[in-house]
Amino acid sequence: MYDLTIELDDRPGALAEMGEALGVAGVSVEGGGAWTVDGRGVAHFLFHDGEAATAALEQAGIKVTACRKVVARRLHQEKPGQLGAITRALATAGVNIEVLYSDHDHRLILVTDDPDAAATATADWDR
């Protein structure tokens, strides 16, 4: 799974154009979100095929600034404190979390500065 960092104009229809470009290319979004930061649209979306998603977006004139491997984990939802526990495990391992969100399958998606170390540090949540 791959997280794409996507730059969008801060205007009505920009996100729709992104979604339409992906749909035309037959690329499904698996999770993510979009925000306005300092007058620019910034989106992080999850894809099975990062290269296909990047190609579809760039062909539509949409800027992709990064395509990165993610770590997907399932928290123990019945136990309070899971977010603190998993993020503490990453901090203890010296891993910086750059983006965090949930996917359509209720997994925590982590984009970090070291996905291999993040995978090792969060192995207890690999279920």
mmCIF file with all atom_site columns, C-alpha atoms in Angstrom, residues 17-114:
data_model
loop_
_atom_site.group_PDB
_atom_site.id
_atom_site.type_symbol
_atom_site.label_atom_id
_atom_site.label_alt_id
_atom_site.label_comp_id
_atom_site.label_asym_id
_atom_site.label_entity_id
_atom_site.label_seq_id
_atom_site.pdbx_PDB_ins_code
_atom_site.Cartn_x
_atom_site.Cartn_y
_atom_site.Cartn_z
_atom_site.occupancy
_atom_site.B_iso_or_equiv
_atom_site.pdbx_formal_charge
_atom_site.auth_seq_id
_atom_site.auth_comp_id
_atom_site.auth_asym_id
_atom_site.auth_atom_id
_atom_site.pdbx_PDB_model_num
ATOM 1  C CA . GLU A 1 17  ? -11.332 16.501 -10.506 1.00 0.00 ? 17  GLU A CA 1
ATOM 2  C CA . MET A 1 18  ? -8.907  14.322 -8.569  1.00 0.00 ? 18  MET A CA 1
ATOM 3  C CA . GLY A 1 19  ? -11.576 11.683 -7.927  1.00 0.00 ? 19  GLY A CA 1
ATOM 4  C CA . GLU A 1 20  ? -12.745 11.732 -11.521 1.00 0.00 ? 20  GLU A CA 1
ATOM 5  C CA . ALA A 1 21  ? -9.211  11.309 -12.863 1.00 0.00 ? 21  ALA A CA 1
ATOM 6  C CA . LEU A 1 22  ? -8.717  8.266  -10.653 1.00 0.00 ? 22  LEU A CA 1
ATOM 7  C CA . GLY A 1 23  ? -12.098 6.845  -11.665 1.00 0.00 ? 23  GLY A CA 1
ATOM 8  C CA . VAL A 1 24  ? -11.380 7.190  -15.380 1.00 0.00 ? 24  VAL A CA 1
ATOM 9  C CA . ALA A 1 25  ? -8.100  5.324  -14.806 1.00 0.00 ? 25  ALA A CA 1
ATOM 10 C CA . GLY A 1 26  ? -9.833  2.589  -12.796 1.00 0.00 ? 26  GLY A CA 1
ATOM 11 C CA . VAL A 1 27  ? -7.816  3.368  -9.650  1.00 0.00 ? 27  VAL A CA 1
ATOM 12 C CA . SER A 1 28  ? -9.578  2.960  -6.283  1.00 0.00 ? 28  SER A CA 1
ATOM 13 C CA . VAL A 1 29  ? -8.907  5.056  -3.208  1.00 0.00 ? 29  VAL A CA 1
ATOM 14 C CA . GLU A 1 30  ? -8.429  2.879  -0.107  1.00 0.00 ? 30  GLU A CA 1
ATOM 15 C CA . GLY A 1 31  ? -8.418  5.642  2.518   1.00 0.00 ? 31  GLY A CA 1
ATOM 16 C CA . GLY A 1 32  ? -7.106  9.089  3.275   1.00 0.00 ? 32  GLY A CA 1
ATOM 17 C CA . GLY A 1 33  ? -8.164  12.683 3.620   1.00 0.00 ? 33  GLY A CA 1
ATOM 18 C CA . ALA A 1 34  ? -7.666  16.251 2.425   1.00 0.00 ? 34  ALA A CA 1
ATOM 19 C CA . TRP A 1 35  ? -7.119  19.570 4.187   1.00 0.00 ? 35  TRP A CA 1
ATOM 20 C CA . THR A 1 36  ? -6.539  23.199 3.367   1.00 0.00 ? 36  THR A CA 1
ATOM 21 C CA . VAL A 1 37  ? -3.200  24.441 4.700   1.00 0.00 ? 37  VAL A CA 1
ATOM 22 C CA . ASP A 1 38  ? -2.032  28.011 4.120   1.00 0.00 ? 38  ASP A CA 1
ATOM 23 C CA . GLY A 1 39  ? -4.397  28.457 1.176   1.00 0.00 ? 39  GLY A CA 1
ATOM 24 C CA . ARG A 1 40  ? -3.417  25.209 -0.597  1.00 0.00 ? 40  ARG A CA 1
ATOM 25 C CA . GLY A 1 41  ? -5.171  21.888 -0.734  1.00 0.00 ? 41  GLY A CA 1
ATOM 26 C CA . VAL A 1 42  ? -3.075  19.048 0.666   1.00 0.00 ? 42  VAL A CA 1
ATOM 27 C CA . ALA A 1 43  ? -4.330  15.491 0.343   1.00 0.00 ? 43  ALA A CA 1
ATOM 28 C CA . HIS A 1 44  ? -3.018  12.131 1.494   1.00 0.00 ? 44  HIS A CA 1
ATOM 29 C CA . PHE A 1 45  ? -4.713  9.138  -0.088  1.00 0.00 ? 45  PHE A CA 1
ATOM 30 C CA . LEU A 1 46  ? -3.988  5.425  0.085   1.00 0.00 ? 46  LEU A CA 1
ATOM 31 C CA . PHE A 1 47  ? -3.666  3.180  -2.990  1.00 0.00 ? 47  PHE A CA 1
ATOM 32 C CA . HIS A 1 48  ? -2.741  -0.418 -3.712  1.00 0.00 ? 48  HIS A CA 1
ATOM 33 C CA . ASP A 1 49  ? -0.820  0.715  -6.805  1.00 0.00 ? 49  ASP A CA 1
ATOM 34 C CA . GLY A 1 50  ? 0.987   3.969  -6.157  1.00 0.00 ? 50  GLY A CA 1
ATOM 35 C CA . GLU A 1 51  ? 2.485   4.138  -9.628  1.00 0.00 ? 51  GLU A CA 1
ATOM 36 C CA . ALA A 1 52  ? -0.898  3.812  -11.360 1.00 0.00 ? 52  ALA A CA 1
ATOM 37 C CA . ALA A 1 53  ? -2.448  6.440  -9.088  1.00 0.00 ? 53  ALA A CA 1
ATOM 38 C CA . THR A 1 54  ? 0.459   8.819  -9.669  1.00 0.00 ? 54  THR A CA 1
ATOM 39 C CA . ALA A 1 55  ? 0.270   8.356  -13.434 1.00 0.00 ? 55  ALA A CA 1
ATOM 40 C CA . ALA A 1 56  ? -3.502  8.958  -13.492 1.00 0.00 ? 56  ALA A CA 1
ATOM 41 C CA . LEU A 1 57  ? -3.235  12.120 -11.446 1.00 0.00 ? 57  LEU A CA 1
ATOM 42 C CA . GLU A 1 58  ? -0.259  13.543 -13.294 1.00 0.00 ? 58  GLU A CA 1
ATOM 43 C CA . GLN A 1 59  ? -1.950  12.867 -16.630 1.00 0.00 ? 59  GLN A CA 1
ATOM 44 C CA . ALA A 1 60  ? -4.844  15.018 -15.378 1.00 0.00 ? 60  ALA A CA 1
ATOM 45 C CA . GLY A 1 61  ? -2.442  17.819 -14.431 1.00 0.00 ? 61  GLY A CA 1
ATOM 46 C CA . ILE A 1 62  ? -2.651  17.129 -10.685 1.00 0.00 ? 62  ILE A CA 1
ATOM 47 C CA . LYS A 1 63  ? 0.614   17.441 -8.783  1.00 0.00 ? 63  LYS A CA 1
ATOM 48 C CA . VAL A 1 64  ? 1.799   14.422 -6.782  1.00 0.00 ? 64  VAL A CA 1
ATOM 49 C CA . THR A 1 65  ? 4.707   15.374 -4.539  1.00 0.00 ? 65  THR A CA 1
ATOM 50 C CA . ALA A 1 66  ? 5.375   11.982 -2.925  1.00 0.00 ? 66  ALA A CA 1
ATOM 51 C CA . CYS A 1 67  ? 4.490   8.302  -3.183  1.00 0.00 ? 67  CYS A CA 1
ATOM 52 C CA . ARG A 1 68  ? 5.522   6.398  -0.072  1.00 0.00 ? 68  ARG A CA 1
ATOM 53 C CA . LYS A 1 69  ? 5.136   2.925  1.378   1.00 0.00 ? 69  LYS A CA 1
ATOM 54 C CA . VAL A 1 70  ? 2.897   2.771  4.455   1.00 0.00 ? 70  VAL A CA 1
ATOM 55 C CA . VAL A 1 71  ? 2.555   0.571  7.503   1.00 0.00 ? 71  VAL A CA 1
ATOM 56 C CA . ALA A 1 72  ? -1.037  -0.565 8.133   1.00 0.00 ? 72  ALA A CA 1
ATOM 57 C CA . ARG A 1 73  ? -1.974  -1.740 11.614  1.00 0.00 ? 73  ARG A CA 1
ATOM 58 C CA . ARG A 1 74  ? -5.168  -2.710 13.390  1.00 0.00 ? 74  ARG A CA 1
ATOM 59 C CA . LEU A 1 75  ? -5.573  -1.232 16.859  1.00 0.00 ? 75  LEU A CA 1
ATOM 60 C CA . HIS A 1 76  ? -7.161  -3.237 19.659  1.00 0.00 ? 76  HIS A CA 1
ATOM 61 C CA . GLN A 1 77  ? -10.303 -1.068 19.643  1.00 0.00 ? 77  GLN A CA 1
ATOM 62 C CA . GLU A 1 78  ? -11.682 -2.627 22.820  1.00 0.00 ? 78  GLU A CA 1
ATOM 63 C CA . LYS A 1 79  ? -8.653  -1.372 24.808  1.00 0.00 ? 79  LYS A CA 1
ATOM 64 C CA . PRO A 1 80  ? -8.458  2.336  25.648  1.00 0.00 ? 80  PRO A CA 1
ATOM 65 C CA . GLY A 1 81  ? -5.055  3.949  25.086  1.00 0.00 ? 81  GLY A CA 1
ATOM 66 C CA . GLN A 1 82  ? -4.159  2.191  21.850  1.00 0.00 ? 82  GLN A CA 1
ATOM 67 C CA . LEU A 1 83  ? -3.205  5.351  19.975  1.00 0.00 ? 83  LEU A CA 1
ATOM 68 C CA . GLY A 1 84  ? -0.839  6.295  22.779  1.00 0.00 ? 84  GLY A CA 1
ATOM 69 C CA . ALA A 1 85  ? 0.614   2.790  22.935  1.00 0.00 ? 85  ALA A CA 1
ATOM 70 C CA . ILE A 1 86  ? 1.346   2.416  19.232  1.00 0.00 ? 86  ILE A CA 1
ATOM 71 C CA . THR A 1 87  ? 2.716   5.934  18.867  1.00 0.00 ? 87  THR A CA 1
ATOM 72 C CA . ARG A 1 88  ? 4.892   5.434  21.968  1.00 0.00 ? 88  ARG A CA 1
ATOM 73 C CA . ALA A 1 89  ? 6.275   2.240  20.416  1.00 0.00 ? 89  ALA A CA 1
ATOM 74 C CA . LEU A 1 90  ? 7.229   4.254  17.336  1.00 0.00 ? 90  LEU A CA 1
ATOM 75 C CA . ALA A 1 91  ? 8.755   7.064  19.397  1.00 0.00 ? 91  ALA A CA 1
ATOM 76 C CA . THR A 1 92  ? 10.787  4.581  21.439  1.00 0.00 ? 92  THR A CA 1
ATOM 77 C CA . ALA A 1 93  ? 12.128  3.143  18.174  1.00 0.00 ? 93  ALA A CA 1
ATOM 78 C CA . GLY A 1 94  ? 13.074  6.651  17.005  1.00 0.00 ? 94  GLY A CA 1
ATOM 79 C CA . VAL A 1 95  ? 10.504  6.607  14.188  1.00 0.00 ? 95  VAL A CA 1
ATOM 80 C CA . ASN A 1 96  ? 8.853   9.902  13.240  1.00 0.00 ? 96  ASN A CA 1
ATOM 81 C CA . ILE A 1 97  ? 5.209   9.799  12.166  1.00 0.00 ? 97  ILE A CA 1
ATOM 82 C CA . GLU A 1 98  ? 4.656   12.120 9.227   1.00 0.00 ? 98  GLU A CA 1
ATOM 83 C CA . VAL A 1 99  ? 1.026   11.238 8.381   1.00 0.00 ? 99  VAL A CA 1
ATOM 84 C CA . LEU A 1 100 ? -1.571  9.146  10.223  1.00 0.00 ? 100 LEU A CA 1
ATOM 85 C CA . TYR A 1 101 ? -5.125  8.258  9.144   1.00 0.00 ? 101 TYR A CA 1
ATOM 86 C CA . SER A 1 102 ? -7.547  5.333  8.879   1.00 0.00 ? 102 SER A CA 1
ATOM 87 C CA . ASP A 1 103 ? -8.340  3.327  5.764   1.00 0.00 ? 103 ASP A CA 1
ATOM 88 C CA . HIS A 1 104 ? -11.646 1.881  4.587   1.00 0.00 ? 104 HIS A CA 1
ATOM 89 C CA . ASP A 1 105 ? -10.861 -1.388 6.399   1.00 0.00 ? 105 ASP A CA 1
ATOM 90 C CA . HIS A 1 106 ? -10.543 0.282  9.841   1.00 0.00 ? 106 HIS A CA 1
ATOM 91 C CA . ARG A 1 107 ? -6.762  0.030  9.926   1.00 0.00 ? 107 ARG A CA 1
ATOM 92 C CA . LEU A 1 108 ? -4.418  2.732  11.152  1.00 0.00 ? 108 LEU A CA 1
ATOM 93 C CA . ILE A 1 109 ? -2.259  3.953  8.260   1.00 0.00 ? 109 ILE A CA 1
ATOM 94 C CA . LEU A 1 110 ? 1.178   5.230  9.212   1.00 0.00 ? 110 LEU A CA 1
ATOM 95 C CA . VAL A 1 111 ? 3.459   7.190  6.909   1.00 0.00 ? 111 VAL A CA 1
ATOM 96 C CA . THR A 1 112 ? 6.805   7.452  8.654   1.00 0.00 ? 112 THR A CA 1
ATOM 97 C CA . ASP A 1 113 ? 10.404  8.415  8.036   1.00 0.00 ? 113 ASP A CA 1
ATOM 98 C CA . ASP A 1 114 ? 11.403  4.724  8.301   1.00 0.00 ? 114 ASP A CA 1
#
